[in-house]
Coordinates of C-alpha atoms in Angstrom, one line a residue:
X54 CA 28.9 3.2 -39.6
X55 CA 25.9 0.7 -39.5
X56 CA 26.0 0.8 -35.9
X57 CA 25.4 4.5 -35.9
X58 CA 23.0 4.6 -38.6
X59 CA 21.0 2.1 -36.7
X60 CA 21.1 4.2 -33.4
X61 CA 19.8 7.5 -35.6
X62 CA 17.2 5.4 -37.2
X63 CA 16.2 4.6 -33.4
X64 CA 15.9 8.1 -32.2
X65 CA 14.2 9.2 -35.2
X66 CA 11.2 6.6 -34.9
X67 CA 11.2 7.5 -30.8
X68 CA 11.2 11.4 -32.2
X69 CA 8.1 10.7 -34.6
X70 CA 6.1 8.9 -32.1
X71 CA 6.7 11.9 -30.1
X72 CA 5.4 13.9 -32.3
X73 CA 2.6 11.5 -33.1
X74 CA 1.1 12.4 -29.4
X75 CA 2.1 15.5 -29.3
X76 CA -0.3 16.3 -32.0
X77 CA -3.5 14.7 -30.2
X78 CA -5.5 17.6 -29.1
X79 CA -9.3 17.3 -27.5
X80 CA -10.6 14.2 -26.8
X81 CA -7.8 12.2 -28.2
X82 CA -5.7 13.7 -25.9
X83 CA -7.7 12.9 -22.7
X84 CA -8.7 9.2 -23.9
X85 CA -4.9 8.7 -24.5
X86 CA -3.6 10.3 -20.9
X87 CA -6.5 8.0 -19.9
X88 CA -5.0 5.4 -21.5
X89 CA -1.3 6.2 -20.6
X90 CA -2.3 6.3 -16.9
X91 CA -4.1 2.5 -16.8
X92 CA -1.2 0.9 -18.6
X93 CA 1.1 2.4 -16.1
X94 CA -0.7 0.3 -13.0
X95 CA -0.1 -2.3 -14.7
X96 CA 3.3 -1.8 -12.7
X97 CA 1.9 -3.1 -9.6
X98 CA 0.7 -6.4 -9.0
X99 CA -0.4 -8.9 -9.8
X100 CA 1.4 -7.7 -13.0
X101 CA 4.9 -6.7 -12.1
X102 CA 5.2 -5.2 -15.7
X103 CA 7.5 -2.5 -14.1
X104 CA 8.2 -0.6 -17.4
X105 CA 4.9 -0.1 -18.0
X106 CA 4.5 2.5 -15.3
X107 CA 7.6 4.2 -16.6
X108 CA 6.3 4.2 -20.2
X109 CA 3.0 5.5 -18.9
X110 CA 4.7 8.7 -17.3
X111 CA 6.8 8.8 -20.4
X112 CA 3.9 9.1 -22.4
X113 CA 2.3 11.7 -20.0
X114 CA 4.7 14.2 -20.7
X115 CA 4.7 14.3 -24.6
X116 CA 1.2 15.0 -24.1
X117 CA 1.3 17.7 -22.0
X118 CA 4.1 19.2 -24.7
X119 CA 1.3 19.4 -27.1
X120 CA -1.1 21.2 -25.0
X121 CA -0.9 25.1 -26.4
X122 CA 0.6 27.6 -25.3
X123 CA -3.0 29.4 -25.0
X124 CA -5.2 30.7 -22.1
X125 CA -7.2 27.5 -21.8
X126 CA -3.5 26.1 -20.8
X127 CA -3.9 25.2 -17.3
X128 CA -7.1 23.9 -17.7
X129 CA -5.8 21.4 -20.5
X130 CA -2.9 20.6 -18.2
X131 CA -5.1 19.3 -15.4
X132 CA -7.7 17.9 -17.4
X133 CA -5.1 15.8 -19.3
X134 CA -3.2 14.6 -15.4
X135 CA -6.9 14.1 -14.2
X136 CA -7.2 11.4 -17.3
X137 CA -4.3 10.2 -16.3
X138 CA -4.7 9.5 -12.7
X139 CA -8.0 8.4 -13.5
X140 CA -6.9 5.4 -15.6
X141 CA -4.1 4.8 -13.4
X142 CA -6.9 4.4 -10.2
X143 CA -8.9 2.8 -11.9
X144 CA -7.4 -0.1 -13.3
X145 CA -5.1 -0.4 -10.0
X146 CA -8.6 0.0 -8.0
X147 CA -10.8 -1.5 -9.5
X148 CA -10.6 -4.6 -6.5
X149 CA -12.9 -2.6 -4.2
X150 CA -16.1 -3.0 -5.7
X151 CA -15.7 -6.5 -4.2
X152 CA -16.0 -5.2 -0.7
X153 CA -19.6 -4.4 -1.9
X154 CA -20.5 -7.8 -3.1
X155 CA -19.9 -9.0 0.9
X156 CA -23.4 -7.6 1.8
X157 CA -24.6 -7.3 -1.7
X158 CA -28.2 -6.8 -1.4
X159 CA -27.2 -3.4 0.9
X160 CA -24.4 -2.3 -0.9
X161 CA -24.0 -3.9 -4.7
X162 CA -25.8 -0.8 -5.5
X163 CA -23.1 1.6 -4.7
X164 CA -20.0 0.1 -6.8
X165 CA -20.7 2.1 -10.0
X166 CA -20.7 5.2 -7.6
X167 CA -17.2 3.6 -6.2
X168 CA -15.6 2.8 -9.1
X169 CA -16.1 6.5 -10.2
X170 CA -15.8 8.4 -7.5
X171 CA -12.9 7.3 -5.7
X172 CA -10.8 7.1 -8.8
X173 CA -11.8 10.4 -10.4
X174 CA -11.0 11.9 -6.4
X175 CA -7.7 10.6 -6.0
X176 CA -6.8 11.7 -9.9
X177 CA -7.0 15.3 -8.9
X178 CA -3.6 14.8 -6.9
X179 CA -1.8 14.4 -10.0
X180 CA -3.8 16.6 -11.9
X181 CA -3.0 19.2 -9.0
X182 CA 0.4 18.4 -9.8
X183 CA 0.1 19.3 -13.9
X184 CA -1.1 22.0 -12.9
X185 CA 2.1 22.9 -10.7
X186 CA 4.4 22.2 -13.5
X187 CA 2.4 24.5 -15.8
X188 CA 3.8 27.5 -14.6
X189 CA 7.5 25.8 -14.8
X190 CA 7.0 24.0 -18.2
X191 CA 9.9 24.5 -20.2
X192 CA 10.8 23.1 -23.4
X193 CA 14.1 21.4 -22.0
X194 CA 14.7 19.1 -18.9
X195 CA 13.6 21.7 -16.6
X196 CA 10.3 20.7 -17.2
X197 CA 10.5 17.2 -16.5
X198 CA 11.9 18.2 -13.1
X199 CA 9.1 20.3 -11.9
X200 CA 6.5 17.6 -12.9
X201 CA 8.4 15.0 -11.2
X202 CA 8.6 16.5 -8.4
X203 CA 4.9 17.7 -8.4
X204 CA 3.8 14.1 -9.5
X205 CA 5.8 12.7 -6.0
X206 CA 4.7 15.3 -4.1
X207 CA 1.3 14.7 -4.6
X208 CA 1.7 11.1 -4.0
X209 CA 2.8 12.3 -0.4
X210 CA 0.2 14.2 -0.1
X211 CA -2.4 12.1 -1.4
X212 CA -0.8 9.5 1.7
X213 CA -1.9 12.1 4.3
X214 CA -5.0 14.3 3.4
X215 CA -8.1 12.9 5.0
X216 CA -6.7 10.4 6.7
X217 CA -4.7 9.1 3.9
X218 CA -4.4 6.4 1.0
X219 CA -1.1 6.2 0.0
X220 CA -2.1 2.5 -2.1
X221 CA 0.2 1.6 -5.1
X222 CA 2.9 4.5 -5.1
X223 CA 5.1 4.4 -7.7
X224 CA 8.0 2.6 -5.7
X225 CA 6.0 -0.3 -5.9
X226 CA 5.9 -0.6 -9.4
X227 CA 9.1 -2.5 -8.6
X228 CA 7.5 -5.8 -7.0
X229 CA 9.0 -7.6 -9.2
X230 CA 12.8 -6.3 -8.6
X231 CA 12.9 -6.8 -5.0
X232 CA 17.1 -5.2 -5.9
X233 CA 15.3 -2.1 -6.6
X234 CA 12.9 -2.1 -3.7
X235 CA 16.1 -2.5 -1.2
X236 CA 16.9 1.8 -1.7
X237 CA 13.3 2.1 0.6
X238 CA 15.7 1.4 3.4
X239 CA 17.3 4.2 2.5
X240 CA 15.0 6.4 0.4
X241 CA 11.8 5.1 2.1
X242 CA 8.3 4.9 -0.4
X243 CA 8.3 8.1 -1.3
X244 CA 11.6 8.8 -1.9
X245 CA 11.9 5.7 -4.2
X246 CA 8.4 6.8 -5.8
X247 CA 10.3 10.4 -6.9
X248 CA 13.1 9.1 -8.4
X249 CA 11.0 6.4 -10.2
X250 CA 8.9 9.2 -12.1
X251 CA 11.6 11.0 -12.7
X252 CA 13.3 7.9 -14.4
X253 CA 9.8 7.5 -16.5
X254 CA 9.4 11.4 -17.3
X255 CA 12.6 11.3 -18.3
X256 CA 12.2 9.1 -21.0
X257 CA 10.1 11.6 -22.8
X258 CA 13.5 13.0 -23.6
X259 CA 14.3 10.7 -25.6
X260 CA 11.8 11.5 -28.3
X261 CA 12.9 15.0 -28.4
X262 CA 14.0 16.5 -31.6
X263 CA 16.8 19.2 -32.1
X264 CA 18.5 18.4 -28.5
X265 CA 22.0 16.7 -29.1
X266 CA 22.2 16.1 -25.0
X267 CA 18.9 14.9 -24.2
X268 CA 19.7 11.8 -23.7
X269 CA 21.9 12.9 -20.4
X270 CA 18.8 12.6 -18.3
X271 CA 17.6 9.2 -19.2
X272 CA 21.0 7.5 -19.6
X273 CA 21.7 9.4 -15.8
X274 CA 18.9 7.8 -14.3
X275 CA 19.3 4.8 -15.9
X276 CA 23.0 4.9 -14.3
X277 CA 21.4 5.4 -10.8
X278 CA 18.9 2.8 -11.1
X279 CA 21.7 -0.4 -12.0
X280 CA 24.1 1.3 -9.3
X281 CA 21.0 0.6 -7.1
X282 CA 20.1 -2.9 -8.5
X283 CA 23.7 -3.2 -7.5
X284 CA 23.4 -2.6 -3.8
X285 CA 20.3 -4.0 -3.5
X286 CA 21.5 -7.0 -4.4
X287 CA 24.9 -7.0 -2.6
X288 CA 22.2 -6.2 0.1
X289 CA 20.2 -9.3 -0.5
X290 CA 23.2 -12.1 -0.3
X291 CA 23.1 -11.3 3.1
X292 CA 21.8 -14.2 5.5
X293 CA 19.3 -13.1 8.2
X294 CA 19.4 -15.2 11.7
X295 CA 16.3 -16.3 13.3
X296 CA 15.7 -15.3 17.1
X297 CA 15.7 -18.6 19.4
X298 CA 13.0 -20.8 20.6
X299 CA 10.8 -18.6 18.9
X300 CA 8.0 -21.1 16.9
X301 CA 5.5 -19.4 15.0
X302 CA 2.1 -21.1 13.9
X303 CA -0.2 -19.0 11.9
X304 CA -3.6 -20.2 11.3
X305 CA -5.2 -19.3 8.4
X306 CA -8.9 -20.1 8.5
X307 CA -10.3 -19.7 5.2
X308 CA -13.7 -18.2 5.8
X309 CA -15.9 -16.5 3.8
X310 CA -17.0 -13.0 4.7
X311 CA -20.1 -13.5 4.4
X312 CA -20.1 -16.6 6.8
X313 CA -17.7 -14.9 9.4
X314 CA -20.5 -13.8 11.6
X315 CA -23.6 -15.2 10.7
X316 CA -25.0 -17.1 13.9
X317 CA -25.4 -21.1 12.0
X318 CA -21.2 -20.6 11.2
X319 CA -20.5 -19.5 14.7
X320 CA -19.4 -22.8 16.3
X321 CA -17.9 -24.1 13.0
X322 CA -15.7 -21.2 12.4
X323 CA -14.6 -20.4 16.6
X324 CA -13.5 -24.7 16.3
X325 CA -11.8 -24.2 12.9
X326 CA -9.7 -21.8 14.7
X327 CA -8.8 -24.0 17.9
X328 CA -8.5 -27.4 15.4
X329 CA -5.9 -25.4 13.1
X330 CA -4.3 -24.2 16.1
X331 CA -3.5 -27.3 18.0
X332 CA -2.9 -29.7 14.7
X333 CA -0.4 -31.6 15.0
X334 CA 2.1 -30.4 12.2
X335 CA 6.0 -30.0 12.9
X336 CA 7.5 -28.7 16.2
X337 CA 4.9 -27.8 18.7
X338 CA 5.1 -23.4 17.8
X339 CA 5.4 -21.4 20.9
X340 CA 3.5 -18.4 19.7
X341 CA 0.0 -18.6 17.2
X342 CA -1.2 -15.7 15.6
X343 CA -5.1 -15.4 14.1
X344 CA -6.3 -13.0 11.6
X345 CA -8.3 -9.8 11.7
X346 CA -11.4 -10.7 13.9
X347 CA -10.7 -14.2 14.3
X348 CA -12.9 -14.7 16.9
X349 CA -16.7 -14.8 15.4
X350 CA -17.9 -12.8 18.4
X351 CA -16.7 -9.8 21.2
X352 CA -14.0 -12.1 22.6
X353 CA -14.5 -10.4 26.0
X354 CA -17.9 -10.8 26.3
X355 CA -17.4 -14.9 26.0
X356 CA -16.1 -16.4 29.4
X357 CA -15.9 -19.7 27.6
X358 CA -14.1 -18.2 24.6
X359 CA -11.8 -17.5 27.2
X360 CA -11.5 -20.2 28.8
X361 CA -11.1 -22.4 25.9
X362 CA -7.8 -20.2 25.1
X363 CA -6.7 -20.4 28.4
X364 CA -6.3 -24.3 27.6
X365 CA -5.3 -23.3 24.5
X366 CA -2.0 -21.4 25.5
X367 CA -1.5 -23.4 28.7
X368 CA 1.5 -23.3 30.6
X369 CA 4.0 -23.3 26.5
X370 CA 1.7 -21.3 23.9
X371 CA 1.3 -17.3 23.6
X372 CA -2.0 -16.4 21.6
X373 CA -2.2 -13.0 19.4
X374 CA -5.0 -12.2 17.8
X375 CA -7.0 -9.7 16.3
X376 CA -10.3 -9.5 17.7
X377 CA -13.8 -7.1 18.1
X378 CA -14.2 -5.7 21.3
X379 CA -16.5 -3.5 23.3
X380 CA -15.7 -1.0 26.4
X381 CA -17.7 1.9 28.3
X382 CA -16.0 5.5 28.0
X383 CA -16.1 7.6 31.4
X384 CA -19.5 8.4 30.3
X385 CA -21.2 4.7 30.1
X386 CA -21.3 4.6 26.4
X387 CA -20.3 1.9 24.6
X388 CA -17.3 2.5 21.9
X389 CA -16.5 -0.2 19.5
X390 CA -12.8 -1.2 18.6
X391 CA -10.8 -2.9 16.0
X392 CA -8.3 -4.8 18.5
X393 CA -5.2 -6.9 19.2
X394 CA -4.8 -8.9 22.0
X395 CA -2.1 -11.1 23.2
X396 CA -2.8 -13.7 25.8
X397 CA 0.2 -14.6 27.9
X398 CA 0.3 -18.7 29.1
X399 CA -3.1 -19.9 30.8
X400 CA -4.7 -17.2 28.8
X401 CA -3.4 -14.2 30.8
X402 CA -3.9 -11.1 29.1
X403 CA -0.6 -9.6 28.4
X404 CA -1.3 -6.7 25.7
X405 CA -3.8 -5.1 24.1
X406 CA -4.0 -3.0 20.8
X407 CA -6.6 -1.2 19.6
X408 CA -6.7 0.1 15.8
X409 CA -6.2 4.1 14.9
X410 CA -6.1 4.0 11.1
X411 CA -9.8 3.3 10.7
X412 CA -10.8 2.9 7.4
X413 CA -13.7 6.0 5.7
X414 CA -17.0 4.2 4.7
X415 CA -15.7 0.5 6.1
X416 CA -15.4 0.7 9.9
X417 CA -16.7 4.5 10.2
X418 CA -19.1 6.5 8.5
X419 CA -17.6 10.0 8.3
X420 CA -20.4 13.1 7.8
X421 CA -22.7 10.4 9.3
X422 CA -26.2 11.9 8.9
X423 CA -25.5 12.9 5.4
X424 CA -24.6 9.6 3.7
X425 CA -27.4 7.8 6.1
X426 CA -30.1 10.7 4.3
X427 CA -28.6 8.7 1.0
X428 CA -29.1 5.4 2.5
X429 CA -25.1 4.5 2.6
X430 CA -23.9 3.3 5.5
X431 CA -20.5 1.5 6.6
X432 CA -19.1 -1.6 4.8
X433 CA -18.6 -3.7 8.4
X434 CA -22.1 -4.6 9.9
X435 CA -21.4 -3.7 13.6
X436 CA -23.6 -2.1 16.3
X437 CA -22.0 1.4 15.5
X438 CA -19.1 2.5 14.5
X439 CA -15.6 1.9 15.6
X440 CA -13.3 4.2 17.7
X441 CA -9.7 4.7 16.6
X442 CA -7.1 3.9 19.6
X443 CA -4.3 6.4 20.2
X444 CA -1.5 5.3 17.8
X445 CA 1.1 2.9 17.0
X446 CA 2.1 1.2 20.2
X447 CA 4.6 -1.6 21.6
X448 CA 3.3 -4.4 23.2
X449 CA 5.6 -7.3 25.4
X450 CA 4.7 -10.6 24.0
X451 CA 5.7 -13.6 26.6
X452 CA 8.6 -15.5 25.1
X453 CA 9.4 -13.1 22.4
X454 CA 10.7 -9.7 21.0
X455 CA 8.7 -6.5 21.7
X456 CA 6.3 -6.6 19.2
X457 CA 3.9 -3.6 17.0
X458 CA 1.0 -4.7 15.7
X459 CA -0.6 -3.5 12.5
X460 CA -4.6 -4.2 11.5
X461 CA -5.2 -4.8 8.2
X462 CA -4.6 -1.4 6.1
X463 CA -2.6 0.0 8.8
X464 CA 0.5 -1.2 6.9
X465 CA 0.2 0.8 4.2
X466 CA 1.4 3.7 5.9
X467 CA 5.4 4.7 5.7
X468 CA 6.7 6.0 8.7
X469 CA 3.8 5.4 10.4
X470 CA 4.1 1.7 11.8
X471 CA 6.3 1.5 15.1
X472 CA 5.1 1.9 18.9
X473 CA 7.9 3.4 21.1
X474 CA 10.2 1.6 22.3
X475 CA 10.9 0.3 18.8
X476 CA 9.7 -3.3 18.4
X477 CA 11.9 -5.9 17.3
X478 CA 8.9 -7.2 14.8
X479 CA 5.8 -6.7 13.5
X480 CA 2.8 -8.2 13.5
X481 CA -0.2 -7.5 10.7
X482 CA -3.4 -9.0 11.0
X483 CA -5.7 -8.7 8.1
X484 CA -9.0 -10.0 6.5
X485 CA -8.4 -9.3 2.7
X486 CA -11.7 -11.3 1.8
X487 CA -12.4 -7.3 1.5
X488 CA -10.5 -7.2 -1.4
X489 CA -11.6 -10.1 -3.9
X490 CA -8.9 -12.4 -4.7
X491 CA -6.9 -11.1 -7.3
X492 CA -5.2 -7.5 -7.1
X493 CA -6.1 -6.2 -3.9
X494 CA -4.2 -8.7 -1.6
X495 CA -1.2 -8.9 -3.9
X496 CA -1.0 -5.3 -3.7
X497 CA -1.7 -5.5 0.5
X498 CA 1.2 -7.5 0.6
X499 CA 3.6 -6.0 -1.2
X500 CA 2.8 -2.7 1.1
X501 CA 3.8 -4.9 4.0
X502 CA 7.1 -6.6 2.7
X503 CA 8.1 -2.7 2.0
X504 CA 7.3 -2.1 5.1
X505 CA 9.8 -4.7 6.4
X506 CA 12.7 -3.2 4.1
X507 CA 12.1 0.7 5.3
X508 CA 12.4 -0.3 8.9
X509 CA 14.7 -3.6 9.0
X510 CA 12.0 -5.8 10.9
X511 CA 10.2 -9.3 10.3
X512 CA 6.7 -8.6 10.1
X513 CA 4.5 -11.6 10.8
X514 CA 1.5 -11.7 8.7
X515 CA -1.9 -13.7 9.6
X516 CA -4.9 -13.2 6.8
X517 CA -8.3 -14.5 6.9
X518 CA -8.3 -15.8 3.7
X519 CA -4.9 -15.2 2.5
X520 CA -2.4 -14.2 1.9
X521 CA -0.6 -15.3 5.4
X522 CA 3.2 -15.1 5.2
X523 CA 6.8 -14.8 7.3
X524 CA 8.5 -11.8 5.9
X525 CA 12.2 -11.3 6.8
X526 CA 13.6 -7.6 7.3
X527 CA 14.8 -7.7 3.5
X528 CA 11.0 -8.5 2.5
X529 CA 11.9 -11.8 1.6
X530 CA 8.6 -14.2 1.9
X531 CA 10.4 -17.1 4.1
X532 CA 7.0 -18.9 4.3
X533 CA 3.3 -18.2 3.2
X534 CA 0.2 -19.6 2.6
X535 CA -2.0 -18.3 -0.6
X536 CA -5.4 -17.2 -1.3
X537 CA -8.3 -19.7 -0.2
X538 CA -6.2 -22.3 1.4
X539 CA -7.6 -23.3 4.8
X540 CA -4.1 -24.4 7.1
X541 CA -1.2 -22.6 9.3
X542 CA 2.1 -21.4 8.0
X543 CA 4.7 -22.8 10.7
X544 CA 8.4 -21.0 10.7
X545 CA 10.3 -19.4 12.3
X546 CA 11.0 -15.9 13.6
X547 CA 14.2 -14.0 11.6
X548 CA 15.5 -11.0 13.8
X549 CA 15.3 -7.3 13.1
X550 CA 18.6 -5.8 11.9
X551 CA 19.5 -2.5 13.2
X552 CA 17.6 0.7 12.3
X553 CA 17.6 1.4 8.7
X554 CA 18.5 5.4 7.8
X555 CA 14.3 5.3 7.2
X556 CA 13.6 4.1 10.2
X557 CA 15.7 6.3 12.1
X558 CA 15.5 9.7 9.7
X559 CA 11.8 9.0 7.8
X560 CA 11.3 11.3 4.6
X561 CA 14.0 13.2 4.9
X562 CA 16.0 12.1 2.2
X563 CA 12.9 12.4 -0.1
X564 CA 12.1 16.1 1.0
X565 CA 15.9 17.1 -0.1
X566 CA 15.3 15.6 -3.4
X567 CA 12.0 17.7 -3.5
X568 CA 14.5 20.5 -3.2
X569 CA 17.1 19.5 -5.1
X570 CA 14.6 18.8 -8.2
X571 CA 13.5 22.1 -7.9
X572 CA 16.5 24.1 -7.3
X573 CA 18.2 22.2 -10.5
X574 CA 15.2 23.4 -12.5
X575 CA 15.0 26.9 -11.4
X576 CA 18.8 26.9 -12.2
X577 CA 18.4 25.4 -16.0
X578 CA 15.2 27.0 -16.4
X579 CA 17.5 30.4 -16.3
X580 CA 19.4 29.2 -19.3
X581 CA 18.7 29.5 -22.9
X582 CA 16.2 26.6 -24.3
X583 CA 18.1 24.4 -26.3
X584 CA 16.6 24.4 -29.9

């Protein structure tokens, strides 16, 4: 009897803190959507509070119950998911007003601008997505259905309009479970991001009043989620082999951003590179990988660059390394990449990648004239700016695996990260001095270990300045080195398992939920509203 007494007591208090938000109205409601939406990033690293995102979503939708049933509707629907995404942007974001401070005097300026615009333009996805569920919104779990459905939906989409920016999904609010992030094998990012709001939106049910059953939904998904902690965890006692007389050595340099190119540093940084790599440090490595633009110059225009990495790789050592590079077009003009090469032994060059996810207002300046009538121009401080190269691609590396290599923010995009033939690793080279030194890297690599999981393959991971790590096909981080820590990570290389279902049937799984979601509310949304 006290048992139950203390269980109705429970529900009660959830039911009147319902009703305390469902009551906000105005500006109370927006500047509690607004705050709702940052205390769900703090989900995502470096925080790892995973509940907060789902309390966040929660919250989200007793908010939108109070909105009235009046003409103004819509409007107060996607004003009050705007608030929310803005929040939720912002505080997850907020890391990119460092890439300003590199060139400061040029571009300080523009962070307020920054820190504005880009949230409040990625917050109309999910206020696009309130405004979906407005014409579904029913006082029963049909509602939650539609908006979690909307709310994934427009993360999908908000990962491929305009090129794309598909940054701290919901799935990886689960950093800090690494049981949970297993299912993107299986579900991939977005699929895991759907049933992650839907978990959170859920929630909401549980402060609803004069509903015997609404806990069904909640207690289902919270079902679902420990019979995937489960697997994920049977999935994780498994031991992962490493491929043989494979030695990897990645160099980790530790430069400043604003040293990288400046003509004193030249010399200093192009030996810091050659010093790290032949150190003396363990088991000689076979294969050494350099960051993003290692090289402080267009490697191809220096013969003694070259030279010195012919010695370098000799007649034992294979060199990859992202790098700057310059070609004429059929028409004599000069284009500008974003490359990987891989230099066989006695410097041969045996592949070369060039980058084709470019990053907007870093590496190109889209509606050029415009923003230069502003005086904005492009983060990176090269002659113009870069060309995108035709896609993912898979490159022989001497001595090892067929390998696809990612630049930088190229990893952040599901389904999106393996050359034909499929590789049997990746590698992603990165300078995250870009992002400051305390959310934006974490948050870079947990993209990549996820990565790893959806497709079953090591990724290698060389960064300027950090984070540089060995990541095994279950995302496990088998060696690394942290943020502003000059040295190499030495290891070894653990194999790719077979094809994951992502790998070999992408979003599939997450478009049938899309369906399913909406075909069960259509269904219940048919049936009399339980009062």
């Amino acid at each position: 009897m006290a048992a139950t007494s203390l269980g109705a007591a429970s529900f009660d208090g959830l039911a009147r803190a319902g009703d305390l938000l469902r009551a906000l109205s105005g500006w109370k409601r927006f500047a509690a959507s607004l705050v709702a939406g940052g205390l769900s990033a703090l989900a995502f690293e470096p925080f790892n509070i995973f509940a907060a995102q789902l309390l966040g979503y929660a919250v989200l939708v007793l908010l939108l119950e109070g909105v009235p049933d009046a003409r103004r509707r819509t409007f107060r629907f996607a004003l009050t998911g705007w608030a929310f995404g803005f929040g939720q942007f912002l505080v997850g974001l907020y890391w990119i007003g460092n890439a300003f401070e590199v060139d400061a005097a040029n571009h300080a300026w523009q962070i307020p601008f920054v820190l504005a615009l880009l949230p409040g333009g990625l917050a109309l996805f999910p206020a696009l997505a309130c405004v979906v569920a407005t014409g579904f919104w029913q006082n029963g779990p049909a509602r939650v259905l539609v908006l979690s459905a909307a709310l994934a939906l427009s993360q999908y989409l908000r990962g491929h309009i305009l090129t794309g920016f598909p940054w701290n999904l919901a799935a990886y609010g689960w950093g800090a479970v690494p049981e949970i992030l297993q299912s993107a094998s299986v579900l991939g990012s977005y699929g895991l991001s759907l049933i992650t709001i839907l978990l959170g939106v859920s929630l909401a049910e549980l402060c609803a009043r004069g509903r015997p059953r609404a806990y069904i939904l909640p207690g289902s998904m919270a079902v679902l989620f420990a019979l995937i902690w489960a697997g994920g965890a049977i999935r994780l006692g498994a031991t992962v082999p490493d491929v043989p007389n494979v030695r990897l050595r990645i160099v980790q340099p530790n430069i400043p951003e604003a040293e990288k190119f400046e003509p004193q540093f030249v010399t200093r940084n192009w030996r810091r590179l050659l010093g790290l790599s032949r150190a003396e440090q363990g088991p000689e490595p076979t294969h050494i990988i350099w960051p993003e633009s290692a090289p402080p110059f267009f490697l191809g225009r220096e013969p003694a660059a070259l030279d010195e990495i012919a010695v370098l790789t000799g007649t034992n050592h294979v060199l990859i390394t992202g790098a700057a590079r310059v070609a004429k077009n059929a028409e004599g003009e000069r284009k500008y990449y974003n490359s990987v090469y891989v230099f066989g032994h006695g410097g041969r060059l045996a592949g070369l990648y060039d980058k084709f996810h470019l990053v907007p207002f870093g590496e190109y300046l889209p509606m050029e004239s415009f923003f230069h009538a502003l005086g904005i121009d492009k983060l990176v401080n090269s002659p113009g700016g870069f060309s995108a190269g035709p896609g993912p691609r898979t490159l022989v590396v001497p001595g090892a695996p067929l390998v696809s290599p990612l630049i930088c923010y190229e990893a952040i995009f599901p389904d999106q990260v393996t050359g034909s033939p499929r590789p049997k690793w990746l590698v992603n080279v990165t300078n995250d001095a870009w992002f400051g030194t305390f959310s934006g890297p974490y948050q870079h690599l947990l993209s990549v270990r996820v990565r790893a999981i959806e497709e079953g393959l090591p990724i290698v991971r060389a960064a300027g300045t950090g984070i540089s790590a060995i990541i095994d096909p279950l995302g496990r981080i088998k060696g690394e080195l942290g943020m502003n820590r000059m040295g190499m990570v030495d290891g070894t290389l653990p194999q790719a398992l077979s094809p994951t279902f992502y790998a070999l049937h992408g979003d599939v799984l997450f478009a049938g939920l899309i369906v399913l979601l909406v075909g069960l509310a259509g269904f219940l949304a048919r049936r009399p509203n339980e009062r």
